[in-house]
Every structure is written in structure tokens, then in C-alpha cells.
PDB file of C-alpha atoms in Angstrom:
ATOM      1  CA  MET D 152      -0.089   0.053   0.553  1.00  0.00           C
ATOM      2  CA  PRO D 153       1.821   3.613  -0.475  1.00  0.00           C
ATOM      3  CA  GLU D 154       2.360   5.622   1.864  1.00  0.00           C
ATOM      4  CA  PRO D 155      -1.207   7.715   3.159  1.00  0.00           C
ATOM      5  CA  ILE D 156      -0.589  11.661   1.213  1.00  0.00           C
ATOM      6  CA  ARG D 157      -0.405  14.496   3.586  1.00  0.00           C
ATOM      7  CA  LYS D 158      -1.844  18.401   3.987  1.00  0.00           C
ATOM      8  CA  ALA D 159       1.046  20.946   1.451  1.00  0.00           C
ATOM      9  CA  THR D 160       3.726  21.794   3.249  1.00  0.00           C
ATOM     10  CA  PRO D 161       5.212  25.167   2.593  1.00  0.00           C
ATOM     11  CA  VAL D 162       8.163  23.199   1.392  1.00  0.00           C
ATOM     12  CA  ASP D 163       6.136  21.212  -0.938  1.00  0.00           C
ATOM     13  CA  LEU D 164       3.901  24.408  -2.433  1.00  0.00           C
ATOM     14  CA  ALA D 165       7.976  25.892  -2.636  1.00  0.00           C
ATOM     15  CA  LEU D 166       8.725  22.802  -4.796  1.00  0.00           C
ATOM     16  CA  ILE D 167       5.487  22.761  -7.062  1.00  0.00           C
ATOM     17  CA  VAL D 168       6.046  26.311  -8.061  1.00  0.00           C
ATOM     18  CA  ILE D 169       9.944  25.599  -8.630  1.00  0.00           C
ATOM     19  CA  LEU D 170       8.605  22.651 -10.428  1.00  0.00           C
ATOM     20  CA  ALA D 171       6.317  25.065 -12.564  1.00  0.00           C
ATOM     21  CA  LEU D 172       8.656  27.664 -13.503  1.00  0.00           C
ATOM     22  CA  ILE D 173      11.553  24.619 -14.421  1.00  0.00           C
ATOM     23  CA  TRP D 174       8.173  23.409 -17.250  1.00  0.00           C
ATOM     24  CA  ALA D 175       7.446  26.936 -18.053  1.00  0.00           C
ATOM     25  CA  THR D 176      11.057  27.134 -19.959  1.00  0.00           C
ATOM     26  CA  ALA D 177      10.144  23.345 -21.397  1.00  0.00           C
ATOM     27  CA  PHE D 178       7.731  24.377 -23.977  1.00  0.00           C
ATOM     28  CA  GLN D 179      10.380  26.978 -25.911  1.00  0.00           C
ATOM     29  CA  ALA D 180      13.443  24.343 -25.489  1.00  0.00           C
ATOM     30  CA  ILE D 181      11.320  21.943 -27.879  1.00  0.00           C
ATOM     31  CA  LYS D 182      10.497  24.323 -29.737  1.00  0.00           C
ATOM     32  CA  VAL D 183      14.409  24.990 -30.472  1.00  0.00           C
ATOM     33  CA  ALA D 184      15.636  21.702 -30.886  1.00  0.00           C
ATOM     34  CA  GLY D 185      12.803  20.049 -32.741  1.00  0.00           C
ATOM     35  CA  HIS D 186      14.218  21.756 -35.670  1.00  0.00           C
ATOM     36  CA  GLU D 187      16.912  20.111 -35.597  1.00  0.00           C
ATOM     37  CA  VAL D 188      15.987  17.209 -33.732  1.00  0.00           C
ATOM     38  CA  PRO D 189      12.945  14.697 -34.962  1.00  0.00           C
ATOM     39  CA  PRO D 190      10.987  13.849 -31.478  1.00  0.00           C
ATOM     40  CA  PHE D 191      12.467  10.113 -31.086  1.00  0.00           C
ATOM     41  CA  TRP D 192      15.813  11.309 -30.987  1.00  0.00           C
ATOM     42  CA  LEU D 193      15.334  14.203 -29.396  1.00  0.00           C
ATOM     43  CA  ALA D 194      13.023  12.100 -26.478  1.00  0.00           C
ATOM     44  CA  VAL D 195      17.010  10.167 -26.474  1.00  0.00           C
ATOM     45  CA  ALA D 196      18.647  12.685 -25.806  1.00  0.00           C
ATOM     46  CA  ARG D 197      17.046  13.888 -23.137  1.00  0.00           C
ATOM     47  CA  VAL D 198      16.782  10.413 -21.051  1.00  0.00           C
ATOM     48  CA  GLY D 199      20.260   9.984 -22.100  1.00  0.00           C
ATOM     49  CA  THR D 200      21.158  14.009 -20.873  1.00  0.00           C
ATOM     50  CA  ALA D 201      18.955  12.984 -17.544  1.00  0.00           C
ATOM     51  CA  LEU D 202      20.929   9.646 -17.008  1.00  0.00           C
ATOM     52  CA  THR D 203      24.127  10.677 -16.827  1.00  0.00           C
ATOM     53  CA  ALA D 204      23.548  12.902 -14.661  1.00  0.00           C
ATOM     54  CA  LEU D 205      21.987  11.049 -11.908  1.00  0.00           C
ATOM     55  CA  LEU D 206      22.941   7.440 -12.603  1.00  0.00           C
ATOM     56  CA  PRO D 207      26.123   7.980 -10.999  1.00  0.00           C
ATOM     57  CA  TRP D 208      24.395   9.435  -7.769  1.00  0.00           C
ATOM     58  CA  ALA D 209      22.071   6.651  -8.043  1.00  0.00           C
ATOM     59  CA  LEU D 210      25.044   3.838  -7.828  1.00  0.00           C
ATOM     60  CA  PHE D 211      26.573   5.586  -5.280  1.00  0.00           C
ATOM     61  CA  ARG D 212      23.493   5.251  -3.554  1.00  0.00           C
ATOM     62  CA  GLY D 213      22.688   1.893  -3.819  1.00  0.00           C
ATOM     63  CA  LEU D 214      20.469   1.059  -7.156  1.00  0.00           C
ATOM     64  CA  VAL D 215      16.920  -0.495  -5.792  1.00  0.00           C
ATOM     65  CA  LEU D 216      15.801  -2.543  -7.949  1.00  0.00           C
ATOM     66  CA  PRO D 217      11.331  -3.658  -8.114  1.00  0.00           C
ATOM     67  CA  GLN D 218      11.018  -5.811  -5.060  1.00  0.00           C
ATOM     68  CA  SER D 219       8.577  -8.559  -7.033  1.00  0.00           C
ATOM     69  CA  ALA D 220       7.199  -9.077 -10.456  1.00  0.00           C
ATOM     70  CA  ARG D 221       3.775  -6.262  -9.831  1.00  0.00           C
ATOM     71  CA  GLU D 222       6.648  -3.983  -9.213  1.00  0.00           C
ATOM     72  CA  TRP D 223       9.109  -4.746 -12.456  1.00  0.00           C
ATOM     73  CA  ARG D 224       5.384  -4.120 -14.189  1.00  0.00           C
ATOM     74  CA  MET D 225       4.134  -0.938 -12.468  1.00  0.00           C
ATOM     75  CA  VAL D 226       8.210   0.204 -13.054  1.00  0.00           C
ATOM     76  CA  LEU D 227       7.117  -0.687 -16.829  1.00  0.00           C
ATOM     77  CA  ALA D 228       4.136   0.873 -17.206  1.00  0.00           C
ATOM     78  CA  LEU D 229       5.195   4.244 -15.464  1.00  0.00           C
ATOM     79  CA  VAL D 230       8.571   3.728 -17.817  1.00  0.00           C
ATOM     80  CA  VAL D 231       5.751   4.124 -20.914  1.00  0.00           C
ATOM     81  CA  LEU D 232       4.104   6.195 -19.753  1.00  0.00           C
ATOM     82  CA  ASN D 233       5.933   8.752 -17.814  1.00  0.00           C
ATOM     83  CA  ILE D 234       8.618   9.381 -20.199  1.00  0.00           C
ATOM     84  CA  VAL D 235       8.050   7.601 -23.367  1.00  0.00           C
ATOM     85  CA  ILE D 236       4.249   8.262 -24.713  1.00  0.00           C
ATOM     86  CA  PRO D 237       4.319  11.717 -23.750  1.00  0.00           C
ATOM     87  CA  PHE D 238       7.994  13.168 -24.311  1.00  0.00           C
ATOM     88  CA  SER D 239       7.787  11.650 -28.173  1.00  0.00           C
ATOM     89  CA  LEU D 240       3.951  12.852 -28.496  1.00  0.00           C
ATOM     90  CA  ILE D 241       4.924  16.477 -27.209  1.00  0.00           C
ATOM     91  CA  ASN D 242       8.063  16.815 -29.273  1.00  0.00           C
ATOM     92  CA  ALA D 243       6.591  15.463 -32.453  1.00  0.00           C
ATOM     93  CA  ALA D 244       3.065  18.427 -31.795  1.00  0.00           C
ATOM     94  CA  GLU D 245       5.022  21.244 -31.352  1.00  0.00           C
ATOM     95  CA  ARG D 246       6.166  20.655 -34.315  1.00  0.00           C
ATOM     96  CA  THR D 247       2.994  21.870 -36.321  1.00  0.00           C
ATOM     97  CA  ILE D 248       1.481  24.222 -32.942  1.00  0.00           C
ATOM     98  CA  SER D 249       1.927  27.547 -30.961  1.00  0.00           C
ATOM     99  CA  SER D 250       3.304  26.787 -26.315  1.00  0.00           C
ATOM    100  CA  GLY D 251       0.588  28.205 -25.612  1.00  0.00           C
ATOM    101  CA  GLU D 252      -2.074  25.439 -27.239  1.00  0.00           C
ATOM    102  CA  THR D 253       0.172  22.766 -25.905  1.00  0.00           C
ATOM    103  CA  ALA D 254      -0.130  24.315 -21.958  1.00  0.00           C
ATOM    104  CA  LEU D 255      -3.849  24.614 -22.322  1.00  0.00           C
ATOM    105  CA  LEU D 256      -3.957  20.873 -23.494  1.00  0.00           C
ATOM    106  CA  LEU D 257      -2.463  19.711 -20.824  1.00  0.00           C
ATOM    107  CA  GLY D 258      -3.796  22.267 -18.989  1.00  0.00           C
ATOM    108  CA  ILE D 259      -7.039  19.367 -18.877  1.00  0.00           C
ATOM    109  CA  GLY D 260      -4.980  17.014 -17.295  1.00  0.00           C
ATOM    110  CA  PRO D 261      -5.719  18.033 -13.774  1.00  0.00           C
ATOM    111  CA  LEU D 262      -9.356  17.282 -14.210  1.00  0.00           C
ATOM    112  CA  ALA D 263      -8.858  13.883 -15.583  1.00  0.00           C
ATOM    113  CA  GLY D 264      -6.262  13.603 -12.542  1.00  0.00           C
ATOM    114  CA  LEU D 265      -8.785  13.994 -10.284  1.00  0.00           C
ATOM    115  CA  ILE D 266     -10.864  11.666 -11.322  1.00  0.00           C
ATOM    116  CA  LEU D 267      -8.633   8.977 -11.919  1.00  0.00           C
ATOM    117  CA  SER D 268      -7.554   8.935  -8.117  1.00  0.00           C
ATOM    118  CA  HIS D 269     -11.664   9.027  -6.944  1.00  0.00           C
ATOM    119  CA  PHE D 270     -11.913   5.493  -8.291  1.00  0.00           C
ATOM    120  CA  LEU D 271      -7.910   4.206  -8.195  1.00  0.00           C
ATOM    121  CA  THR D 272      -6.577   5.647  -4.975  1.00  0.00           C
ATOM    122  CA  GLU D 273      -8.039   5.581  -1.156  1.00  0.00           C
ATOM    123  CA  ASP D 274      -6.783   8.710   0.228  1.00  0.00           C
ATOM    124  CA  ASP D 275      -7.195  11.376  -2.620  1.00  0.00           C
ATOM    125  CA  ARG D 276     -11.208  10.868  -3.598  1.00  0.00           C
ATOM    126  CA  LEU D 277     -13.092  13.971  -5.943  1.00  0.00           C
ATOM    127  CA  ASN D 278     -15.313  15.907  -3.636  1.00  0.00           C
ATOM    128  CA  LEU D 279     -16.338  19.275  -4.119  1.00  0.00           C
ATOM    129  CA  ARG D 280     -13.695  22.250  -3.227  1.00  0.00           C
ATOM    130  CA  LYS D 281     -10.301  20.101  -4.984  1.00  0.00           C
ATOM    131  CA  LEU D 282     -13.249  20.572  -8.125  1.00  0.00           C
ATOM    132  CA  ILE D 283     -13.918  24.483  -8.085  1.00  0.00           C
ATOM    133  CA  ALA D 284     -10.156  24.206  -7.439  1.00  0.00           C
ATOM    134  CA  VAL D 285      -9.189  22.671 -10.699  1.00  0.00           C
ATOM    135  CA  GLY D 286     -11.731  24.813 -12.726  1.00  0.00           C
ATOM    136  CA  LEU D 287     -10.688  28.120 -10.938  1.00  0.00           C
ATOM    137  CA  GLY D 288      -6.995  26.479 -12.289  1.00  0.00           C
ATOM    138  CA  PHE D 289      -8.326  25.684 -15.679  1.00  0.00           C
ATOM    139  CA  ALA D 290     -10.093  29.071 -15.818  1.00  0.00           C
ATOM    140  CA  GLY D 291      -6.638  30.819 -15.346  1.00  0.00           C
ATOM    141  CA  ILE D 292      -4.796  29.212 -18.055  1.00  0.00           C
ATOM    142  CA  SER D 293      -7.766  29.822 -20.345  1.00  0.00           C
ATOM    143  CA  MET D 294      -7.450  33.647 -19.322  1.00  0.00           C
ATOM    144  CA  VAL D 295      -3.034  32.894 -19.932  1.00  0.00           C
ATOM    145  CA  ILE D 296      -3.700  31.223 -23.670  1.00  0.00           C
ATOM    146  CA  GLY D 297      -6.111  33.665 -24.708  1.00  0.00           C
ATOM    147  CA  VAL D 298      -8.928  33.068 -27.188  1.00  0.00           C
ATOM    148  CA  GLN D 299      -6.916  32.928 -29.775  1.00  0.00           C
ATOM    149  CA  ALA D 300      -5.499  29.455 -28.924  1.00  0.00           C
ATOM    150  CA  PHE D 301      -9.663  28.047 -28.231  1.00  0.00           C
ATOM    151  CA  GLN D 302      -9.556  29.481 -31.870  1.00  0.00           C
ATOM    152  CA  GLN D 303      -6.619  26.795 -32.933  1.00  0.00           C
ATOM    153  CA  LEU D 304      -7.862  24.415 -31.100  1.00  0.00           C
ATOM    154  CA  GLY D 305      -9.402  21.411 -34.192  1.00  0.00           C
ATOM    155  CA  THR D 306      -6.690  23.551 -37.009  1.00  0.00           C
ATOM    156  CA  HIS D 307      -4.353  20.747 -36.057  1.00  0.00           C
ATOM    157  CA  ILE D 308      -6.250  17.599 -34.383  1.00  0.00           C
ATOM    158  CA  VAL D 309      -3.516  14.977 -34.541  1.00  0.00           C
ATOM    159  CA  ALA D 310      -1.018  17.098 -32.992  1.00  0.00           C
ATOM    160  CA  GLN D 311      -3.876  18.714 -30.438  1.00  0.00           C
ATOM    161  CA  ALA D 312      -4.275  14.491 -29.747  1.00  0.00           C
ATOM    162  CA  SER D 313      -1.235  13.521 -29.316  1.00  0.00           C
ATOM    163  CA  VAL D 314      -1.201  15.890 -26.237  1.00  0.00           C
ATOM    164  CA  LEU D 315      -3.898  15.037 -24.997  1.00  0.00           C
ATOM    165  CA  LEU D 316      -2.959  10.970 -24.783  1.00  0.00           C
ATOM    166  CA  ALA D 317       0.345  12.985 -23.059  1.00  0.00           C
ATOM    167  CA  SER D 318      -1.768  15.178 -20.858  1.00  0.00           C
ATOM    168  CA  ILE D 319      -3.547  11.539 -20.232  1.00  0.00           C
ATOM    169  CA  CYS D 320      -0.403   9.755 -19.358  1.00  0.00           C
ATOM    170  CA  TYR D 321       1.352  11.959 -17.402  1.00  0.00           C
ATOM    171  CA  VAL D 322      -1.759  11.730 -15.437  1.00  0.00           C
ATOM    172  CA  SER D 323      -2.038   7.972 -15.511  1.00  0.00           C
ATOM    173  CA  SER D 324       1.336   7.683 -14.351  1.00  0.00           C
ATOM    174  CA  GLY D 325       1.503   9.906 -11.386  1.00  0.00           C
ATOM    175  CA  ILE D 326      -0.836   7.284  -9.775  1.00  0.00           C
ATOM    176  CA  ILE D 327       1.527   4.562 -10.361  1.00  0.00           C
ATOM    177  CA  VAL D 328       4.213   6.133  -9.113  1.00  0.00           C
ATOM    178  CA  ARG D 329       2.090   6.465  -5.485  1.00  0.00           C
ATOM    179  CA  HIS D 330       1.751   2.389  -6.029  1.00  0.00           C
ATOM    180  CA  VAL D 331       6.080   2.130  -5.912  1.00  0.00           C
ATOM    181  CA  HIS D 332       6.873   2.977  -3.096  1.00  0.00           C
ATOM    182  CA  THR D 333       9.625   1.407  -1.463  1.00  0.00           C
ATOM    183  CA  ILE D 334      12.413   3.273  -4.274  1.00  0.00           C
ATOM    184  CA  PRO D 335      13.922   6.946  -3.461  1.00  0.00           C
ATOM    185  CA  PRO D 336      12.705   8.913  -6.131  1.00  0.00           C
ATOM    186  CA  VAL D 337      16.696  10.299  -6.840  1.00  0.00           C
ATOM    187  CA  ARG D 338      16.970   6.210  -7.052  1.00  0.00           C
ATOM    188  CA  LEU D 339      13.489   5.901  -9.417  1.00  0.00           C
ATOM    189  CA  SER D 340      14.050   8.477 -11.764  1.00  0.00           C
ATOM    190  CA  ALA D 341      17.865   6.766 -12.765  1.00  0.00           C
ATOM    191  CA  LEU D 342      15.716   3.628 -13.061  1.00  0.00           C
ATOM    192  CA  THR D 343      13.232   4.697 -15.411  1.00  0.00           C
ATOM    193  CA  PHE D 344      15.233   6.784 -16.848  1.00  0.00           C
ATOM    194  CA  SER D 345      17.705   3.841 -18.160  1.00  0.00           C
ATOM    195  CA  ILE D 346      14.668   1.727 -18.975  1.00  0.00           C
ATOM    196  CA  ALA D 347      13.684   4.391 -21.473  1.00  0.00           C
ATOM    197  CA  ALA D 348      16.842   4.468 -23.321  1.00  0.00           C
ATOM    198  CA  VAL D 349      16.342   0.222 -23.598  1.00  0.00           C
ATOM    199  CA  LEU D 350      12.976   1.675 -25.404  1.00  0.00           C
ATOM    200  CA  LEU D 351      13.423   4.439 -27.473  1.00  0.00           C
ATOM    201  CA  LEU D 352      16.713   4.230 -28.816  1.00  0.00           C
ATOM    202  CA  PRO D 353      15.575   1.803 -30.969  1.00  0.00           C
ATOM    203  CA  LEU D 354      12.096   2.604 -31.895  1.00  0.00           C
ATOM    204  CA  ALA D 355      14.484   6.217 -32.606  1.00  0.00           C
ATOM    205  CA  TRP D 356      17.030   4.021 -35.470  1.00  0.00           C
ATOM    206  CA  LEU D 357      13.518   2.590 -37.026  1.00  0.00           C
ATOM    207  CA  PHE D 358      11.542   5.346 -37.321  1.00  0.00           C
ATOM    208  CA  GLU D 359      13.852   7.996 -37.636  1.00  0.00           C
ATOM    209  CA  GLY D 360      16.960   6.457 -39.261  1.00  0.00           C
ATOM    210  CA  PRO D 361      20.080   7.641 -37.543  1.00  0.00           C
ATOM    211  CA  PRO D 362      20.558  10.723 -35.353  1.00  0.00           C
ATOM    212  CA  PRO D 363      21.155  13.825 -36.572  1.00  0.00           C
ATOM    213  CA  ALA D 364      23.942  16.015 -36.704  1.00  0.00           C
ATOM    214  CA  ILE D 365      22.650  18.806 -34.063  1.00  0.00           C
ATOM    215  CA  SER D 366      24.118  22.809 -34.420  1.00  0.00           C
ATOM    216  CA  ALA D 367      25.812  24.107 -30.815  1.00  0.00           C
ATOM    217  CA  SER D 368      22.344  26.606 -30.322  1.00  0.00           C
ATOM    218  CA  THR D 369      20.902  23.271 -31.000  1.00  0.00           C
ATOM    219  CA  PHE D 370      23.598  21.553 -28.104  1.00  0.00           C
ATOM    220  CA  TRP D 371      22.381  23.836 -25.476  1.00  0.00           C
ATOM    221  CA  PRO D 372      18.511  23.583 -25.466  1.00  0.00           C
ATOM    222  CA  ILE D 373      18.829  20.270 -25.750  1.00  0.00           C
ATOM    223  CA  LEU D 374      21.282  19.861 -22.859  1.00  0.00           C
ATOM    224  CA  TYR D 375      18.929  21.715 -20.433  1.00  0.00           C
ATOM    225  CA  LEU D 376      15.897  19.699 -21.237  1.00  0.00           C
ATOM    226  CA  GLY D 377      17.834  16.509 -19.997  1.00  0.00           C
ATOM    227  CA  LEU D 378      19.168  18.172 -16.725  1.00  0.00           C
ATOM    228  CA  PHE D 379      15.988  20.134 -16.007  1.00  0.00           C
ATOM    229  CA  PRO D 380      12.935  19.573 -17.862  1.00  0.00           C
ATOM    230  CA  SER D 381      13.984  15.797 -17.532  1.00  0.00           C
ATOM    231  CA  GLY D 382      16.080  14.759 -14.374  1.00  0.00           C
ATOM    232  CA  VAL D 383      15.476  17.695 -12.185  1.00  0.00           C
ATOM    233  CA  ALA D 384      11.338  18.029 -12.749  1.00  0.00           C
ATOM    234  CA  THR D 385      10.951  14.029 -12.324  1.00  0.00           C
ATOM    235  CA  ILE D 386      12.904  13.668  -9.112  1.00  0.00           C
ATOM    236  CA  LEU D 387      10.364  16.976  -7.539  1.00  0.00           C
ATOM    237  CA  ARG D 388       7.230  15.444 -10.123  1.00  0.00           C
ATOM    238  CA  PHE D 389       7.871  11.809  -8.314  1.00  0.00           C
ATOM    239  CA  HIS D 390       8.746  13.743  -4.047  1.00  0.00           C
ATOM    240  CA  LEU D 391       5.413  15.818  -4.804  1.00  0.00           C
ATOM    241  CA  LEU D 392       3.242  13.475  -6.472  1.00  0.00           C
ATOM    242  CA  ARG D 393       3.558  10.463  -3.200  1.00  0.00           C
ATOM    243  CA  GLN D 394       3.570  13.450  -0.834  1.00  0.00           C
ATOM    244  CA  VAL D 395       0.702  15.743  -1.773  1.00  0.00           C
ATOM    245  CA  GLY D 396      -1.196  13.336  -3.872  1.00  0.00           C
ATOM    246  CA  VAL D 397      -2.071  13.667  -8.064  1.00  0.00           C
ATOM    247  CA  SER D 398      -5.013  16.346  -7.392  1.00  0.00           C
ATOM    248  CA  MET D 399      -2.493  19.073  -4.870  1.00  0.00           C
ATOM    249  CA  PHE D 400       0.119  18.105  -7.165  1.00  0.00           C
ATOM    250  CA  ALA D 401      -2.086  18.959 -10.560  1.00  0.00           C
ATOM    251  CA  HIS D 402      -1.536  22.401 -10.195  1.00  0.00           C
ATOM    252  CA  VAL D 403       1.211  22.583 -11.384  1.00  0.00           C
ATOM    253  CA  GLY D 404       0.049  22.484 -15.134  1.00  0.00           C
ATOM    254  CA  ASN D 405      -1.868  25.895 -13.653  1.00  0.00           C
ATOM    255  CA  LEU D 406       1.334  27.222 -13.082  1.00  0.00           C
ATOM    256  CA  ILE D 407       3.082  26.807 -15.644  1.00  0.00           C
ATOM    257  CA  PRO D 408       1.510  28.915 -18.496  1.00  0.00           C
ATOM    258  CA  VAL D 409       1.139  32.223 -16.246  1.00  0.00           C
ATOM    259  CA  PHE D 410       5.339  31.520 -15.125  1.00  0.00           C
ATOM    260  CA  GLY D 411       5.715  31.397 -19.172  1.00  0.00           C
ATOM    261  CA  VAL D 412       4.432  34.869 -19.977  1.00  0.00           C
ATOM    262  CA  MET D 413       6.173  35.946 -16.439  1.00  0.00           C
ATOM    263  CA  LEU D 414       9.401  34.739 -17.779  1.00  0.00           C
ATOM    264  CA  GLY D 415       8.882  36.207 -21.390  1.00  0.00           C
ATOM    265  CA  ALA D 416       8.347  39.554 -19.028  1.00  0.00           C
ATOM    266  CA  VAL D 417      11.649  39.024 -17.474  1.00  0.00           C
ATOM    267  CA  LEU D 418      14.392  37.568 -19.627  1.00  0.00           C
ATOM    268  CA  LEU D 419      12.653  39.118 -22.719  1.00  0.00           C
ATOM    269  CA  GLY D 420      11.115  42.477 -21.745  1.00  0.00           C
ATOM    270  CA  GLU D 421       7.552  41.561 -22.475  1.00  0.00           C
ATOM    271  CA  THR D 422       4.830  43.493 -20.368  1.00  0.00           C
ATOM    272  CA  ILE D 423       2.789  41.808 -18.189  1.00  0.00           C
ATOM    273  CA  THR D 424      -0.748  42.484 -18.592  1.00  0.00           C
ATOM    274  CA  GLY D 425      -3.684  42.442 -15.771  1.00  0.00           C
ATOM    275  CA  VAL D 426      -5.337  39.582 -17.352  1.00  0.00           C
ATOM    276  CA  VAL D 427      -1.972  37.310 -16.380  1.00  0.00           C
ATOM    277  CA  ILE D 428      -2.170  38.960 -12.522  1.00  0.00           C
ATOM    278  CA  ALA D 429      -5.597  37.777 -12.503  1.00  0.00           C
ATOM    279  CA  ALA D 430      -5.241  34.477 -14.379  1.00  0.00           C
ATOM    280  CA  LEU D 431      -2.888  33.479 -11.417  1.00  0.00           C
ATOM    281  CA  VAL D 432      -5.004  35.328  -8.717  1.00  0.00           C
ATOM    282  CA  LEU D 433      -7.541  32.389  -9.729  1.00  0.00           C
ATOM    283  CA  ILE D 434      -4.461  29.666  -9.675  1.00  0.00           C
ATOM    284  CA  LEU D 435      -3.407  30.523  -6.697  1.00  0.00           C
ATOM    285  CA  GLY D 436      -6.560  30.119  -4.825  1.00  0.00           C
ATOM    286  CA  GLY D 437      -7.444  26.737  -6.426  1.00  0.00           C
ATOM    287  CA  VAL D 438      -4.295  25.942  -4.818  1.00  0.00           C
ATOM    288  CA  ALA D 439      -5.471  27.293  -1.448  1.00  0.00           C
ATOM    289  CA  LEU D 440      -8.787  25.907  -1.632  1.00  0.00           C
ATOM    290  CA  ALA D 441      -7.565  22.414  -2.610  1.00  0.00           C
ATOM    291  CA  ARG D 442      -4.628  22.839   0.310  1.00  0.00           C
ATOM    292  CA  THR D 443      -7.590  24.088   2.459  1.00  0.00           C
ATOM    293  CA  GLY D 444      -9.710  20.846   1.768  1.00  0.00           C
ATOM    294  CA  ALA D 445      -6.610  18.702   2.320  1.00  0.00           C
ATOM    295  CA  GLN D 446      -6.555  20.323   6.121  1.00  0.00           C
ATOM    296  CA  ARG D 447     -10.504  19.187   6.555  1.00  0.00           C
ATOM    297  CA  GLN D 448      -9.579  15.742   5.229  1.00  0.00           C
ATOM    298  CA  PRO D 449      -9.647  12.863   8.253  1.00  0.00           C
TER     299      PRO D 449
END
């Protein structure tokens, strides 16, 4: 049985913010790298970079392997749903749709997470507070992304369906993480990236041929994607899912597009509008509501 979730602490909330900031930078890096590197090879590069960083530490601490056939099945499912499918699908989708559309479609994930966690866990059940909290978060996302992203829905149906499927995969893998509780987050991350590399390499060779040559301008985004949105983010994700559950963790997805706009203001001098501030208030209100709801649960 997984350990029961608890009310999010200030440290948990800080980690949620940090994770959202890391992932908010990923979409643009994928856009840049995707100009030279096809989807499967980009996934291989991300996984390989993350594995190179994490494996020495995991081996130093002692690699922990699943102890039963059931645990192995859970880990394999986690690899496929958390890395292989979503990495490949999002990489492919961002070749034809905008980062805003991607963020909007991934923002549907929290609602799916509420539903799945209600039926598949004992301590993360759906209630009115959580439903309102997720609704506030999605309203905030919609304000940031704007009407244009909604108008574009359906214009690239395959790419948009790919992002939706990736979102569902991420949510499903979040449920699995809570059941693979015998392996610490860093070592579980190293294990999953190791298996993912074995699965992705033949797929990349089969469907995309030999690895492409890359320029220096592409190398740095790939390095960043591997170290932070893949490596560091996966460790934080596994930790938070075990501690605060799927429904609380889902607010990471709501914060991503807001932070994306804010990073644009800080790094590129773009303007932060009143709409963005109002969206942030809505999203943070949803987080606060979800947290107080967790406090009142028995």
C-alpha cells in the first residue's frame, strides 16, 4: 500500500512553484531543439542527458530494483506513460502547434487526474473543493493563453490529440508513482530513464534513421531539457506525488503558462498585463482551496 498523502507544507508549495517554473521553460526549448532533431531522437537526447546526470548518484547510493514481478510491471508502465509516450508525442506536436496550445491542452490533465485518483486511490478522493480548485486553475490557464488558442483547437487535430494523450499518460503515471513506493525518487528516476533509453533507442533508429548532427544552438537547449525539465523535474514530481497526491500536484500544470508569460517579461522584456495577474490570482486561489480541503480531510 502507498503511504497516505498529507496536507501540502510550505516546502511542498515551494517545490510546486519551482517545478512549474522549470516546466514553463521546457516548451520553448523543445521548439528550438525540434527544428533540428526529430521527436524520437529528441526524447533519446533528453533521457540520455538526464540518465548521465542521475545514474552516478543512484549507483553511489545503491541502485534499488523492484522486488516483485508486480513492481516490475508497475515500473515498466511508469516508464512508458511518464517518459516514452509523452516525451515523443509532445516533441512531435510542437513541430506544428504553438507552446500556448500545448500548455492549454496539458492543462486539461488536472481534471483527468481528479477523476482517476478518485477511483484508483483510497486517500485522494474527488470532492467539491477539489473540483472548484481545478476549475479555477483551468480558468486561469484560459485567461493566459487567450481566445486565440481556443480558436486554433481543431486546426491541427493530430498534434492536439497527441498532447491530450500525453496529458492523460502523465496523469496515469502519477497514480502509478504512488504505488512504487519502495524506491526513493532519485533512484527511481535513474531506473526509469535507464529503461526508457533502452526502449527509445530502437524506436528512434527504426522510424527516424541515424541520429542527426546538431549545431551548438541546438546542443544547449537539449542539455537544459535533459538536466532540468527531465532530470530534476522528474525527481521533484515523484517526491510530490507521493507526499501530496495527484489532485494537489495537478496545480503545477495550472501554473506553467502563467510562469511562461512571467519569464517572457523577465527575460525578454515582454509586458505583464492585468489579465495575467488576474489569472495568477485565480490559480493561487485554487491551490489555496485545495490545500484547505486537504486540511479538513480525516
